[in-house]
Structures are given as structure tokens and as C-alpha cells.
mmCIF file of C-alpha atoms in Angstrom:
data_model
loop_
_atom_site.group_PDB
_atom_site.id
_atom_site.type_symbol
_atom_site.label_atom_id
_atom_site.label_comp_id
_atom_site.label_asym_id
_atom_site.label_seq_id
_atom_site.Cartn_x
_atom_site.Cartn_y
_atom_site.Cartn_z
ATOM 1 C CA UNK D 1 37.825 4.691 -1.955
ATOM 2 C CA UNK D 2 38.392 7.022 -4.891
ATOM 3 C CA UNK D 3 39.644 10.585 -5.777
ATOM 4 C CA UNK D 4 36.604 13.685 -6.134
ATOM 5 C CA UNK D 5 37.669 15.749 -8.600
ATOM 6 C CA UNK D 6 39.147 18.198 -6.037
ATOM 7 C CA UNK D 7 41.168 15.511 -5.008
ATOM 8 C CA UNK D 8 42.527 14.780 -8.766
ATOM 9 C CA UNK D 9 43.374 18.473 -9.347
ATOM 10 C CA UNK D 10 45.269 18.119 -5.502
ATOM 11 C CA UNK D 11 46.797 15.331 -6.914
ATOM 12 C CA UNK D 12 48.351 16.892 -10.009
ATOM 13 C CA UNK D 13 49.701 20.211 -7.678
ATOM 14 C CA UNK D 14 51.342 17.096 -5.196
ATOM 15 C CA UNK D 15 53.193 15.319 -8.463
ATOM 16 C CA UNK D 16 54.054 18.450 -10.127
ATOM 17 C CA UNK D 17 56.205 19.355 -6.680
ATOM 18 C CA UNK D 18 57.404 16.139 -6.325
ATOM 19 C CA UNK D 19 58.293 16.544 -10.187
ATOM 20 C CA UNK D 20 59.952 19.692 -9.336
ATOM 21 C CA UNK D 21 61.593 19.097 -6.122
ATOM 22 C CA UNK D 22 63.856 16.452 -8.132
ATOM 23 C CA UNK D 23 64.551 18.174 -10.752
ATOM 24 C CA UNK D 24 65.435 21.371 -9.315
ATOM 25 C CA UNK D 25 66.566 19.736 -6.509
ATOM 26 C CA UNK D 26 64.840 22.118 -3.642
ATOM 27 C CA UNK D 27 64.282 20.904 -0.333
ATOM 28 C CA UNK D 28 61.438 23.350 0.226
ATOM 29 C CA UNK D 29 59.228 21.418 -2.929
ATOM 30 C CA UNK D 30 60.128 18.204 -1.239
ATOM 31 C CA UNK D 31 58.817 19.216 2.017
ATOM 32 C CA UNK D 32 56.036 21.125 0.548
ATOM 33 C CA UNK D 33 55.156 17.566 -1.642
ATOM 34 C CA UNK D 34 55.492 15.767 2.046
ATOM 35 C CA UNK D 35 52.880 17.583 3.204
ATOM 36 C CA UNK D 36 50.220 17.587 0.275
ATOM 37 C CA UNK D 37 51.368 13.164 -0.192
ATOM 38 C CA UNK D 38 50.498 13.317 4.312
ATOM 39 C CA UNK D 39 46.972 15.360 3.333
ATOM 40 C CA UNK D 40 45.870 12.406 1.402
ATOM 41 C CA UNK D 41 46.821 9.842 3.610
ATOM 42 C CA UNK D 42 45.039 11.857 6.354
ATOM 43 C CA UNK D 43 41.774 11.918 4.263
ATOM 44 C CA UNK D 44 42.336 8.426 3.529
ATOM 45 C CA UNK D 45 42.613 7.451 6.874
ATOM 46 C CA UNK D 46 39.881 9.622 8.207
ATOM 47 C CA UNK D 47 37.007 8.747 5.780
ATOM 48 C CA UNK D 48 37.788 5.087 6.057
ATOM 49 C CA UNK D 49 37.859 4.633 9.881
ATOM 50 C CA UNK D 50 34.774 6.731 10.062
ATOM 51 C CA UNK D 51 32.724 4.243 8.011
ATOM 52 C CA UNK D 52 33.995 1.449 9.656
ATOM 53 C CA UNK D 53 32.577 2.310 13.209
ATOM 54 C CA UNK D 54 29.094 3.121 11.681
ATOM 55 C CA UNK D 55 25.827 0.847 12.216
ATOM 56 C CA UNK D 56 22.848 1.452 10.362
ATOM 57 C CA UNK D 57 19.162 0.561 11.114
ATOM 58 C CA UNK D 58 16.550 0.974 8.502
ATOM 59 C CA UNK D 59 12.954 2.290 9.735
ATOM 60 C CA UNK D 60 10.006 1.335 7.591
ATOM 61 C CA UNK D 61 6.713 3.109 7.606
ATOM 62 C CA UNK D 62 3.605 1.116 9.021
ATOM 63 C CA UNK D 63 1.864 1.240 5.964
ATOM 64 C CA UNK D 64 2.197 2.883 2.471
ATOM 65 C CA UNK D 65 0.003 3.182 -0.171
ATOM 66 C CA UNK D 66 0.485 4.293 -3.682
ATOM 67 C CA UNK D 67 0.862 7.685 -4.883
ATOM 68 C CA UNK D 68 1.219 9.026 -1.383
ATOM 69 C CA UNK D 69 4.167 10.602 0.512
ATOM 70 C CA UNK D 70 5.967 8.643 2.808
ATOM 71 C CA UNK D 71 9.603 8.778 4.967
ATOM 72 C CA UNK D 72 12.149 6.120 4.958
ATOM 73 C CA UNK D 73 14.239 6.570 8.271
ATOM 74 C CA UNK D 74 18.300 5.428 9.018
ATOM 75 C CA UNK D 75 19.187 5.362 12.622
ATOM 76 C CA UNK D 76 23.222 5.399 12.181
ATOM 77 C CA UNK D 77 24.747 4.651 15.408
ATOM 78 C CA UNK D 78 28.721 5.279 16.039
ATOM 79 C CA UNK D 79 30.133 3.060 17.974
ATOM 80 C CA UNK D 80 33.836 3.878 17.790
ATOM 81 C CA UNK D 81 34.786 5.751 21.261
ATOM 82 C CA UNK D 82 37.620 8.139 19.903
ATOM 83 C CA UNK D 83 36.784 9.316 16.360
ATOM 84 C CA UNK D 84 33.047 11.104 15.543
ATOM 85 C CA UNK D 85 31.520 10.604 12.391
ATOM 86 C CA UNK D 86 31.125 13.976 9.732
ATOM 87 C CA UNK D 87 29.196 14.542 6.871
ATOM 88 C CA UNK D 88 27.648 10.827 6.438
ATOM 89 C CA UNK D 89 25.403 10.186 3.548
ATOM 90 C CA UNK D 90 23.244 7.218 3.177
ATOM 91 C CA UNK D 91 21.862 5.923 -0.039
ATOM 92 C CA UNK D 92 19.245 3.279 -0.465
ATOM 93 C CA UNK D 93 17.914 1.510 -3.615
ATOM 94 C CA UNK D 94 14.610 0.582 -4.506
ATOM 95 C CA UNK D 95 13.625 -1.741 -7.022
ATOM 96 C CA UNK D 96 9.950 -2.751 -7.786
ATOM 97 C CA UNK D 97 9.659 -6.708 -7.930
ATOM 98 C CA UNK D 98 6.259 -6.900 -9.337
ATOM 99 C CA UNK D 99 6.929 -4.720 -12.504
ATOM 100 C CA UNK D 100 10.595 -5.479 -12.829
ATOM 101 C CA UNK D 101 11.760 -1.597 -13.588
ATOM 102 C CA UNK D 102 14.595 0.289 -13.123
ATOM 103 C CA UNK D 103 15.543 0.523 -9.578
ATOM 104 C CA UNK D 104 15.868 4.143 -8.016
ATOM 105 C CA UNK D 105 17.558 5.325 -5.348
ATOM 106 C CA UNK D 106 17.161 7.570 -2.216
ATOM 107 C CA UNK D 107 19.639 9.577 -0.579
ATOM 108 C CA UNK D 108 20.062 10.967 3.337
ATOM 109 C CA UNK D 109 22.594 12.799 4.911
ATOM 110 C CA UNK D 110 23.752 13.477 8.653
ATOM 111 C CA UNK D 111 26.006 16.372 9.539
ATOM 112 C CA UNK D 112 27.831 14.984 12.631
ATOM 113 C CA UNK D 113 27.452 11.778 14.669
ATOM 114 C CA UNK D 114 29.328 11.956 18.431
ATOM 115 C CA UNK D 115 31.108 9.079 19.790
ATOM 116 C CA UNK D 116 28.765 6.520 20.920
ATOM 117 C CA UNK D 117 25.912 7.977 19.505
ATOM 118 C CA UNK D 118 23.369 7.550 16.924
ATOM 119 C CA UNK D 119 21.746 10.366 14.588
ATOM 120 C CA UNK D 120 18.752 9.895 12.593
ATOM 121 C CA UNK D 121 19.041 10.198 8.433
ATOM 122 C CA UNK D 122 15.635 10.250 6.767
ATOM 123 C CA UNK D 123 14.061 10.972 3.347
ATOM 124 C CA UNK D 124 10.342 11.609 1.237
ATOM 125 C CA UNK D 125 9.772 9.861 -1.078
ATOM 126 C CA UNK D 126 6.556 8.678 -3.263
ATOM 127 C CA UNK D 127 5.821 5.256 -5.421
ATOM 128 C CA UNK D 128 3.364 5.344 -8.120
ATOM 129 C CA UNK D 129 1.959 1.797 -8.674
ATOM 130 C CA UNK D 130 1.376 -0.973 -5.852
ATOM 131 C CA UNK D 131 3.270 -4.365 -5.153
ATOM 132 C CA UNK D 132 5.739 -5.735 -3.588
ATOM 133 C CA UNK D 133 9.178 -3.427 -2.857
ATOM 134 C CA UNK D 134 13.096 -4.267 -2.260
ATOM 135 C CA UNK D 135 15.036 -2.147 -0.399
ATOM 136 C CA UNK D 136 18.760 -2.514 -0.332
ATOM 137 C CA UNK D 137 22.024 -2.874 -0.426
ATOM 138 C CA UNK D 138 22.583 0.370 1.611
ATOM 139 C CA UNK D 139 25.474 2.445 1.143
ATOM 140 C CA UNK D 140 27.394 4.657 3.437
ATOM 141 C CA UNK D 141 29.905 7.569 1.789
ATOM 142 C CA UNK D 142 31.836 10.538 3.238
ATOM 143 C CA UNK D 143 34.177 12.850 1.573
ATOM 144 C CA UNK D 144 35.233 14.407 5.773
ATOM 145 C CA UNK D 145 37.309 15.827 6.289
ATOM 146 C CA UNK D 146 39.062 17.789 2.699
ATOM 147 C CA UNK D 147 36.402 16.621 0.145
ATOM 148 C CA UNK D 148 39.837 15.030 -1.802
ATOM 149 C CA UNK D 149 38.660 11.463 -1.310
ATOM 150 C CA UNK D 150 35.103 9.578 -1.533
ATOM 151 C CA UNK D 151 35.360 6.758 1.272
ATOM 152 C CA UNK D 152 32.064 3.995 0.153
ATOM 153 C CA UNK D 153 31.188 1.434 2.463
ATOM 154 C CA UNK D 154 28.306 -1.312 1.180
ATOM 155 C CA UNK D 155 26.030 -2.946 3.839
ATOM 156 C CA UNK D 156 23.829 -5.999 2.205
ATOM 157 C CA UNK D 157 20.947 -5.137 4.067
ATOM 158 C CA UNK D 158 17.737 -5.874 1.944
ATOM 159 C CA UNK D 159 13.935 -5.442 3.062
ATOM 160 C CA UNK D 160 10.933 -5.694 1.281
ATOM 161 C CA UNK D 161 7.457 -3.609 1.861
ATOM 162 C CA UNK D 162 4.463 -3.759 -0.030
ATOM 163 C CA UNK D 163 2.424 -0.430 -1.511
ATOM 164 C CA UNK D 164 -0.837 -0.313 -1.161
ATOM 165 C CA UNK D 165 -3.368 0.169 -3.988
ATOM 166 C CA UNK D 166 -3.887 4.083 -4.401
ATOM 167 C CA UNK D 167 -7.232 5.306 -2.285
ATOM 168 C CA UNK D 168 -9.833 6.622 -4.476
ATOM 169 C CA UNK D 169 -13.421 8.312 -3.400
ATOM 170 C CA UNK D 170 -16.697 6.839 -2.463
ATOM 171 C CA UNK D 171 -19.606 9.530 -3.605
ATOM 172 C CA UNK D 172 -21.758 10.599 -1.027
ATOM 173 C CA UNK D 173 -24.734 8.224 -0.797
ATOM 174 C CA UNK D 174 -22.734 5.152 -1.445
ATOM 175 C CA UNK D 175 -24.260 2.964 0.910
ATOM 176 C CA UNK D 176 -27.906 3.732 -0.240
ATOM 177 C CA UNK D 177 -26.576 2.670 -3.730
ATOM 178 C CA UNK D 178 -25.273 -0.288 -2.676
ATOM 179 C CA UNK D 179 -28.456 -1.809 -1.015
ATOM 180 C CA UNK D 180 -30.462 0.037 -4.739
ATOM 181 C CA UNK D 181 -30.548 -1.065 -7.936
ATOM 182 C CA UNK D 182 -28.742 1.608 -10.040
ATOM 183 C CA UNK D 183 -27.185 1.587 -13.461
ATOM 184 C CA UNK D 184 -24.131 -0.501 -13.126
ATOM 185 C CA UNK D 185 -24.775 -2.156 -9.871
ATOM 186 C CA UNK D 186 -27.086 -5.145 -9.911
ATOM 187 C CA UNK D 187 -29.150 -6.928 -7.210
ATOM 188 C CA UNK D 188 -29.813 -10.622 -8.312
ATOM 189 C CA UNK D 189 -32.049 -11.342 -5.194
ATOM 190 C CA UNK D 190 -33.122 -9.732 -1.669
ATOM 191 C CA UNK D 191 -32.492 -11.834 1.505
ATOM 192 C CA UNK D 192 -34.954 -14.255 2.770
ATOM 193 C CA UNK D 193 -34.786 -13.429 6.174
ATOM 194 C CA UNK D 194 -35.025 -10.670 8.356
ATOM 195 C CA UNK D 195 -31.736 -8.699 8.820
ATOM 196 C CA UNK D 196 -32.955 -4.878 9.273
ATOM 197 C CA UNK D 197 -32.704 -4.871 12.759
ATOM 198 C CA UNK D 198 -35.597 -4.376 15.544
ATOM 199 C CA UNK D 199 -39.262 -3.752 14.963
ATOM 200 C CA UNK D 200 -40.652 -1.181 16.680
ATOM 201 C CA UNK D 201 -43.205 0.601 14.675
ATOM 202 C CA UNK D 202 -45.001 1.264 11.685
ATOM 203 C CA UNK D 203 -45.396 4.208 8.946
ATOM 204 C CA UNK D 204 -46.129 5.078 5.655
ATOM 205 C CA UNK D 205 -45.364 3.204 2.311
ATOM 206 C CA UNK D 206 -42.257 5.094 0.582
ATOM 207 C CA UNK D 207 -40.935 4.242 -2.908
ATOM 208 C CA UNK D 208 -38.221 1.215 -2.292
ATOM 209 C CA UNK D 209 -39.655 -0.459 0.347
ATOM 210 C CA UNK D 210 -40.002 -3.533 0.004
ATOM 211 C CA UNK D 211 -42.959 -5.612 -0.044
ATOM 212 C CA UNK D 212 -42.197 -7.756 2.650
ATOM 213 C CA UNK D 213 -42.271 -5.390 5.051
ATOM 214 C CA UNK D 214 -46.122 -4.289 4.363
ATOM 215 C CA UNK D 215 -48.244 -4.930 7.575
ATOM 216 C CA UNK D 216 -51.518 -6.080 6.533
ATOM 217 C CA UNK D 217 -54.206 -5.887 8.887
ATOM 218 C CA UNK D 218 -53.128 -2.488 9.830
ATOM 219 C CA UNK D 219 -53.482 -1.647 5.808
ATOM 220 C CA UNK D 220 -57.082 -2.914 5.927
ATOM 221 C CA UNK D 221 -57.886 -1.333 8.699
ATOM 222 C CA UNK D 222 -57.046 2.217 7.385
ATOM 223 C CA UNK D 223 -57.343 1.777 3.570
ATOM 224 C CA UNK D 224 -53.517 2.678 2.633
ATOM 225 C CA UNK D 225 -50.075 1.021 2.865
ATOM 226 C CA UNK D 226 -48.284 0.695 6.070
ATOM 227 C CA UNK D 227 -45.198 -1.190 6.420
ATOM 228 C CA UNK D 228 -43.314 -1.839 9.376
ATOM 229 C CA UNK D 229 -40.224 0.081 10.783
ATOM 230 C CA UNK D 230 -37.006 -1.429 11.883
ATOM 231 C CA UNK D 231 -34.174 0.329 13.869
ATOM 232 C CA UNK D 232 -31.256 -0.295 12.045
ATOM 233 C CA UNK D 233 -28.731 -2.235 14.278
ATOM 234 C CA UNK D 234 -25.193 -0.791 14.983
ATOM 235 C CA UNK D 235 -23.344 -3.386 14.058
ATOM 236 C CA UNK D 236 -22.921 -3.874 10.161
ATOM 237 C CA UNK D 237 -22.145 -6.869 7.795
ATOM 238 C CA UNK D 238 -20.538 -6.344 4.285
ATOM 239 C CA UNK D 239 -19.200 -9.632 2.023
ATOM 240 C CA UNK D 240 -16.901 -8.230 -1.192
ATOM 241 C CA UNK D 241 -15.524 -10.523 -4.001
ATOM 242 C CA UNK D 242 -13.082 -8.994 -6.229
ATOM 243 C CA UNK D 243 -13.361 -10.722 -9.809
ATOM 244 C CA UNK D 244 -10.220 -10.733 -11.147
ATOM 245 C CA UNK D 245 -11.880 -11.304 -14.888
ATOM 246 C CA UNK D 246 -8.731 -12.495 -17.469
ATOM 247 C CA UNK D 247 -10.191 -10.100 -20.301
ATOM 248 C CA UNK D 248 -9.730 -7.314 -18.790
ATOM 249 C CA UNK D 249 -10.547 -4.235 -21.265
ATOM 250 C CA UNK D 250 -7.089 -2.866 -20.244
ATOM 251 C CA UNK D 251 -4.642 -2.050 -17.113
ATOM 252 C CA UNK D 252 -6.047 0.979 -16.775
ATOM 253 C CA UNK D 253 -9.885 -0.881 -16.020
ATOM 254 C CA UNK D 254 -8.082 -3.517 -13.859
ATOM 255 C CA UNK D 255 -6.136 -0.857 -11.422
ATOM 256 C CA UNK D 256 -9.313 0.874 -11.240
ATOM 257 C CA UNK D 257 -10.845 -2.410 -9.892
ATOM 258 C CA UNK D 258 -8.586 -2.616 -7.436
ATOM 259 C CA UNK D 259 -8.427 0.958 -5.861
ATOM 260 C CA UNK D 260 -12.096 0.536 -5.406
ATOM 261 C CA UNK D 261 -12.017 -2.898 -3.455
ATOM 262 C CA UNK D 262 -9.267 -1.035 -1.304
ATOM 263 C CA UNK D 263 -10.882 2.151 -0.801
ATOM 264 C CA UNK D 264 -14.255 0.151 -0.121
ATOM 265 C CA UNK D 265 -12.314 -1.907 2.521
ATOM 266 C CA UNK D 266 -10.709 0.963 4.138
ATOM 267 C CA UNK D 267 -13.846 2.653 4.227
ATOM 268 C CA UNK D 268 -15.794 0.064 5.959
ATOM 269 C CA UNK D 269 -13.779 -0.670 8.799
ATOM 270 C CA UNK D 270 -13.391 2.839 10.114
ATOM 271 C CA UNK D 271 -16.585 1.104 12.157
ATOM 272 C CA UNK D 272 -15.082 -1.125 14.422
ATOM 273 C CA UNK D 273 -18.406 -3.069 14.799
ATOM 274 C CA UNK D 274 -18.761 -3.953 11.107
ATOM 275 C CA UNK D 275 -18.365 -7.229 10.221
ATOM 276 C CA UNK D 276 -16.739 -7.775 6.643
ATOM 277 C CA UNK D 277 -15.964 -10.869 4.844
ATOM 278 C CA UNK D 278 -13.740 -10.729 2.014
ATOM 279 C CA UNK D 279 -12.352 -12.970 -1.268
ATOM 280 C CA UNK D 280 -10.160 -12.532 -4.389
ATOM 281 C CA UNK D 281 -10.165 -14.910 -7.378
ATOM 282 C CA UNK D 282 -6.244 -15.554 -6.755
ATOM 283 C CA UNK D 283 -6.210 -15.763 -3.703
ATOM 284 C CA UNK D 284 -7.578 -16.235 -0.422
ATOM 285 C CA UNK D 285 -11.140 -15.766 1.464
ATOM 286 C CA UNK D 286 -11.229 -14.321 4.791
ATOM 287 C CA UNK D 287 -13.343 -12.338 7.083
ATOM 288 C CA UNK D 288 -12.865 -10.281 10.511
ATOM 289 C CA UNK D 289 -15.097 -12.678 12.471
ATOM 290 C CA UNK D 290 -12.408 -15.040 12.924
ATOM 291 C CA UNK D 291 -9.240 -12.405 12.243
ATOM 292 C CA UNK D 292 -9.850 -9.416 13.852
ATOM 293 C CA UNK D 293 -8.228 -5.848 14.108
ATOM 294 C CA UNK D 294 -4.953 -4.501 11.678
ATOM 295 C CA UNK D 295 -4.146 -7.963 10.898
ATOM 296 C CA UNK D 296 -7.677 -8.421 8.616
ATOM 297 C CA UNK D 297 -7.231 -5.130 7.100
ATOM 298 C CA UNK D 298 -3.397 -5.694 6.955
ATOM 299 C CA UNK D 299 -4.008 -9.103 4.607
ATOM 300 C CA UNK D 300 -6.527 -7.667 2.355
ATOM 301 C CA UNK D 301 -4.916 -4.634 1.267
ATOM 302 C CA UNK D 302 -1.744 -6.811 0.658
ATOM 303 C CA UNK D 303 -3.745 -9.234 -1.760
ATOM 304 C CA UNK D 304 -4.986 -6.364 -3.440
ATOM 305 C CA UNK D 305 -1.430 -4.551 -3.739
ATOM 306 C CA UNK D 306 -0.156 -8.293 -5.319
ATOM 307 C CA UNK D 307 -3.185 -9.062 -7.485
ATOM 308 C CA UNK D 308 -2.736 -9.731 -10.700
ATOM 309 C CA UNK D 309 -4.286 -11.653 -13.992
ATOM 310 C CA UNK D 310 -3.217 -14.982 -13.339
ATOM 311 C CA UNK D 311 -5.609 -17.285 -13.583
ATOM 312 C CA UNK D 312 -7.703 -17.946 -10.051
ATOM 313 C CA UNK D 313 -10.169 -20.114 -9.009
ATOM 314 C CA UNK D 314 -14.235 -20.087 -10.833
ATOM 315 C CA UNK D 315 -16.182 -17.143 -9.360
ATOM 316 C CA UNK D 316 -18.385 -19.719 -8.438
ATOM 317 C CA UNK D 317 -16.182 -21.547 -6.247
ATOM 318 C CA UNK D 318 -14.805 -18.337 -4.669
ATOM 319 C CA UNK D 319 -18.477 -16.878 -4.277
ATOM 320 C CA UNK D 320 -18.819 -20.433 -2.170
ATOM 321 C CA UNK D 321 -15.848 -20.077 0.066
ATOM 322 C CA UNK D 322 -16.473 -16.364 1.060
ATOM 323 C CA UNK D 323 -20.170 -17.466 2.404
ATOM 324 C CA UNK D 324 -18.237 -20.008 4.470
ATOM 325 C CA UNK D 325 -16.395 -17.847 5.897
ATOM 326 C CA UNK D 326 -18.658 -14.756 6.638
ATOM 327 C CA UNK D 327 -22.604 -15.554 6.494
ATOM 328 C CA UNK D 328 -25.012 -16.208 3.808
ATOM 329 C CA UNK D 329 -27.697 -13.082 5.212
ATOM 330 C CA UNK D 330 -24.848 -11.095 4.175
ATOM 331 C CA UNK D 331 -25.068 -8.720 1.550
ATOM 332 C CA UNK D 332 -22.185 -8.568 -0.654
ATOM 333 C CA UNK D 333 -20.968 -6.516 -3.302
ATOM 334 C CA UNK D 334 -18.896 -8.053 -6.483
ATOM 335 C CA UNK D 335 -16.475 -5.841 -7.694
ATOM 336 C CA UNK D 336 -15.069 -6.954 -11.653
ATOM 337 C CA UNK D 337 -14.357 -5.650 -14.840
ATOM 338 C CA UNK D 338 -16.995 -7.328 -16.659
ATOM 339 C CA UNK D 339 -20.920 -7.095 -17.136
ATOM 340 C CA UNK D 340 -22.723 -9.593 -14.597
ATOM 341 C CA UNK D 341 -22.363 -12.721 -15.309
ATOM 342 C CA UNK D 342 -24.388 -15.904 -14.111
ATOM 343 C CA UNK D 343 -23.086 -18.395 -15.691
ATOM 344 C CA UNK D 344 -19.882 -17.777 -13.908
ATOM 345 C CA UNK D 345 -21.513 -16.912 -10.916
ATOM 346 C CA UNK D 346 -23.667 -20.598 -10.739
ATOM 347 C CA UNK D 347 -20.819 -22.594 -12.525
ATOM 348 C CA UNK D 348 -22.052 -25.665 -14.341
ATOM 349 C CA UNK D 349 -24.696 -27.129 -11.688
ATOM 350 C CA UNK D 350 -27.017 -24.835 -10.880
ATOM 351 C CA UNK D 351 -28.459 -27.292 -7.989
ATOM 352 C CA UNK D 352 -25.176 -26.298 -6.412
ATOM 353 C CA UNK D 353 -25.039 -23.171 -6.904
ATOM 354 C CA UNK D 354 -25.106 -20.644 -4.171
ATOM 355 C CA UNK D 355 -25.490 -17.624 -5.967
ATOM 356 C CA UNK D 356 -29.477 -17.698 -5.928
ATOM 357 C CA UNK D 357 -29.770 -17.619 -2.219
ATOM 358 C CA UNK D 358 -27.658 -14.853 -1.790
ATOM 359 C CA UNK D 359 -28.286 -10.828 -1.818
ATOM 360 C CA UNK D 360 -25.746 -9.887 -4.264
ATOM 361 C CA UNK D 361 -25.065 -6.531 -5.998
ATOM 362 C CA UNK D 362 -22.332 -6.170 -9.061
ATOM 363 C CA UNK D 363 -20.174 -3.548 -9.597
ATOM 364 C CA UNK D 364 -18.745 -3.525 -13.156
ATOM 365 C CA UNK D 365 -15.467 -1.250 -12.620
ATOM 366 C CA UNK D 366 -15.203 -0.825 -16.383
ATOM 367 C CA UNK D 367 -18.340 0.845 -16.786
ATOM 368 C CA UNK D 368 -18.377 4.666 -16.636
ATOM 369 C CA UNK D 369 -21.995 4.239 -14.407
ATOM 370 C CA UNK D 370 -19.837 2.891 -11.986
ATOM 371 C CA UNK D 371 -18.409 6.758 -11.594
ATOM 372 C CA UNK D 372 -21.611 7.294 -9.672
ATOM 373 C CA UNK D 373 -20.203 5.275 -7.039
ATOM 374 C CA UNK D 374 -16.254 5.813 -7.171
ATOM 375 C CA UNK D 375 -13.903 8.245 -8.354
ATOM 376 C CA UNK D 376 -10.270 7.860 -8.530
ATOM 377 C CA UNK D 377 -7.895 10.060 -7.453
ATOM 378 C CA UNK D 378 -5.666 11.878 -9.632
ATOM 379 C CA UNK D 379 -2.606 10.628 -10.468
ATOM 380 C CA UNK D 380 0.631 12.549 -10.310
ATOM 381 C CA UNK D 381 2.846 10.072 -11.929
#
């Protein structure tokens, strides 16, 4: 509890009567210094009982990702039966633990609260980089009812929420690139088997078929290429492995890496049907098949929001771990900050490596081809 500065200039009026009442000795300063001293001790008593029945409940969004607006909501309840609540103003602090800067702090306000009633206090408010967030201690203030006094009650009431990576843009024609050779994006090998979906006819050769698909007798039997037609199945299988490469060129290169992986993620499961298998060098391997629904999407994007350049496991080993979980017909798509690399990609026995049975394209982040593919969104920050 402390004095505004209406309450200070209050106070000097109230000692300057009581000043004057005994030294001129006037009974109408004493009573008139009786009833400014009773003021304060009415806002004193006022603000501070009003705090004291008050209960607050902090709402978190579902899910937030960086750079975009979101609302932190306060359900303040009063639970004292005689005595509403005025004017109640509820601040919150939030303090970044995975960059360690300054905390800031977000302030909501209520008008009036009836007995036995809640109100709802809410505020916008927009974070800039991803990680991990701490919200709390809370604090309640109210300056009802003369403004003379600033009544502050603490709650220790901490939470913590995790930004996601800020969304970027996938060009149009991203999935034909992805299953093309383009600048920037290499395929090391095509799958052995099978995987278009269902024959059911034949055509023309076009550029970027591929050769396996050629149906001979019919191509001797009227002098050109014809290949055979598959109708592409509904359901969908992706694999991505994000290479979190120590030299990185800069910050800049390695948040780029990582709004990609999470705008590629978001992007593929807006199909329910598609199948996705994911890994990160410092951290875990997982794929829908065996975690299905928000949970899947849920984990990735929070590995991506925490990832950072400690060291992780070989690219290698985690190239291994996401085929064991997803399927090696897969195609997947390595996102890193680096030019393709297969000595990290086959370790140091290539008998056990993987990486040559696999359909794999890479995406080097740090490239400016890679713009074909993904553009970032601005930043307002």
C-alpha cells in the first residue's frame, strides 16, 4: 500500500490543518483534519479488502507462434459477499527463458466486479522470437475508491508456454519441386519400388518421367515411348530431418531453417490422411503412424520452437532412427544449413549406411536457391 501522488498532495492539505488547528487552536481545522485523516483510512480500508476477496485464473491460448497476435485472458472472481470489487488492474510479467532478456510486462483492467462474481480481464500482445515463456508472478492493484492510495496484492502464480517458430510461405509448385531436382534441392536416389499408386493406363513419354515406368512391348509395337500411368493415391507419406549443422553461417540462416521445417509441417498435415515422419538432430524422431492427431503436430512444433546448436546426434544415426519410425519407401526431405553432405549422411561405414537406399532430397536453407521454395515472412520486430 502506498500514497499516488494525489494522495501525497491530500496528505500535505490533512497535516497543514492538523498544523493549524493546534496552533490556532480552532475546533473547525480539527474537525475538518478528522475528516481528511477518516478519508485515508477509508481508502485504506477499501482498496485493501477489495484485493483480498479477489481470485484470479490465468487463460492461455492453445497455441502461439512467433510474430503473431495473441490474447492472454484473467478470469477474476470475487468471492467476498458484501463488498464489490472497482477499478481492478492486473499485471503479468513475461520473461523469455531461452534468450534470457529483459522480462516485460502486460497490463488488464476490469471496471467493476459484483459480489460473487467473476469478470474477465484480457490483453494483445505479440512475441518476436520462439522458445520457451514464463508467465508470472501476477499482480493485482486498485486505487477505488479516491485514487489517494495504490492497494498491490502479489499472487506467485507462474506458467510457462512455448512460441512457435514464425510461419513462412511455401511457393506455389512446392510439391513438384520437392519430388524434382532443382538448384538447391538434391535427390541422391529414386525409390526401388513402386509407390505411385494404381496402374491403370498408359500415355505418352513427357520430360521427367522416369524410366522405369516405360512399357515396352507397347513401345515396340507403335515405334514411340509409352510409359505407364498411375493414379496417385490419396493418402500421402512425407519423412523430414532437420540438420541442426554446428557451423551455422549465422542466426539469421539457422531461424530461417527452422521456420521452414515448421511451415513445411504445418503445411502437410492440413491432409489428415498424410502420413509424416519426422526427426531433429537434438532431439527426438517421431512420426503420426504411431502418434496421431494435435499431439504429433503439438511435439514437433515444440522441438522446433526449443532447437538450438547444441551438439545432437550424427545425421547418420538420426537419418537411421527416422526410417524406423516412418518407412524406408518414404520420400524425405532434409532441411540444413549446409551444402549436401554424404559423408555425414553414411557416417564412417558405408555397409551400414542407410542413406543409399533411400529417396532423399536436401534443402540447404542457407542458400538463396532455396527462395524458390520458401519465403519468410516479414518481420515486424
Amino acid at each position: 500500500m502506498r500514497l499516488t501522488r494525489s494522495g501525497y498532495h491530500f496528505g500535505f492539505v490533512a497535516l497543514f490543518t492538523i498544523v493549524g488547528a493546534v496552533v490556532r487552536d480552532l475546533n473547525l481545522l480539527a474537525i475538518l483534519a478528522g475528516l481528511l485523516i477518516g478519508t485515508l483510512i477509508i481508502q485504506w480500508r477499501f482498496a485493501r479488502g477489495t484485493l483480498l476477496g479477489l481470485t484470479v485464473a490465468r487463460q492461455l491460448p492453445t497455441e502461439v507462434f512467433a510474430g503473431d497476435l495473441f490474447t492472454l485472458r484473467y478470469r477474476i472472481r470475487n468471492a467476498r459477499q458484501l463488498l464489490p470489487g472497482w477499478f481492478i488492474q492486473v499485471d503479468d510479467r513475461i520473461l523469455c527463458e531461452t534468450h534470457r532478456r529483459e522480462a516485460a510486462n502486460g497490463h488488464a483492467a476490469v471496471a467493476y466486479i459484483g459480489c460473487r462474481n467473476e469478470q474477465l480481464a484480457m490483453f494483445n500482445c505479440r512475441v518476436a522470437q520462439r522458445g520457451r515463456y514464463l508467465l508470472g508472478p501476477l499482480k493485482l492493484a486498485t486505487e477505488f475508491p479516491f485514487g489517494l492510495m495504490r492497494a498491490v496484492r502479489w499472487i506467485d502464480r507462474r506458467e510457462e508456454f512455448i512460441v512457435y517458430p514464425r510461419l513462412g510461405q511455401l511457393r506455389q509448385g512446392w510439391r513438384g519441386w520437392m519430388l524434382s531436382e532443382q538448384p538447391g534441392l538434391v535427390a541422391s536416389r529414386r525409390r526401388a519400388g513402386v509407390n505411385e499408386g494404381d496402374f491403370y493406363g498408359l500415355r505418352g513419354w513427357q520430360n521427367g518421367d522416369s524410366r522405369r515406368w516405360i512399357h515396352w512391348r507397347t513401345t515396340a509395337r507403335i515405334g514411340e515411348l509409352a510409359v505407364r500411368q498411375f493414379e496417385q493415391q490419396q493418402r500421402q507419406q512425407i519423412g523430414i530431418l532437420v540438420d541442426l549443422h554446428q557451423d551455422v553461417p549465422s542466426g539469421e540462416s539457422l531461424e530461417r531453417l527452422i521456420a521452414f521445417a515448421a511451415t513445411l509441417v504445418n503445411e502437410v498435415l492440413r491432409n489428415p490422411e498424410t502420413q509424416v515422419g519426422f526427426a531433429i538432430t537434438d532431439g527426438m524422431a517421431i512420426s503420426n503412424r504411431n502418434c496421431r492427431g494435435g499431439e504429433f503436430r503439438r511435439r514437433v512444433l515444440s522441438s522446433l520452437a526449443l532447437a538450438t546448436r547444441q551438439p545432437g546426434a550424427p545425421l547418420h544415426d538420426k537419418l537411421r532412427e527416422l526410417v524406423s519410425v516412418s518407412d524406408a519407401n518414404w520420400p524425405i526431405v532434409i532441411a540444413s544449413t549446409r551444402p549436401m553432405d554424404l559423408q555425414a549422411l553414411e557416417g564412417n561405414r558405408a555397409d551400414e549406411s542407410v542413406a543409399g537406399r533411400l529417396d532423399l532430397r536436401w534443402l540447404n536453407l542457407a542458400d538463396s536457391s532455396s527462395e524458390q521454395i520458401f519465403m519468410e515472412t516479414p518481420r515486424d520486430d
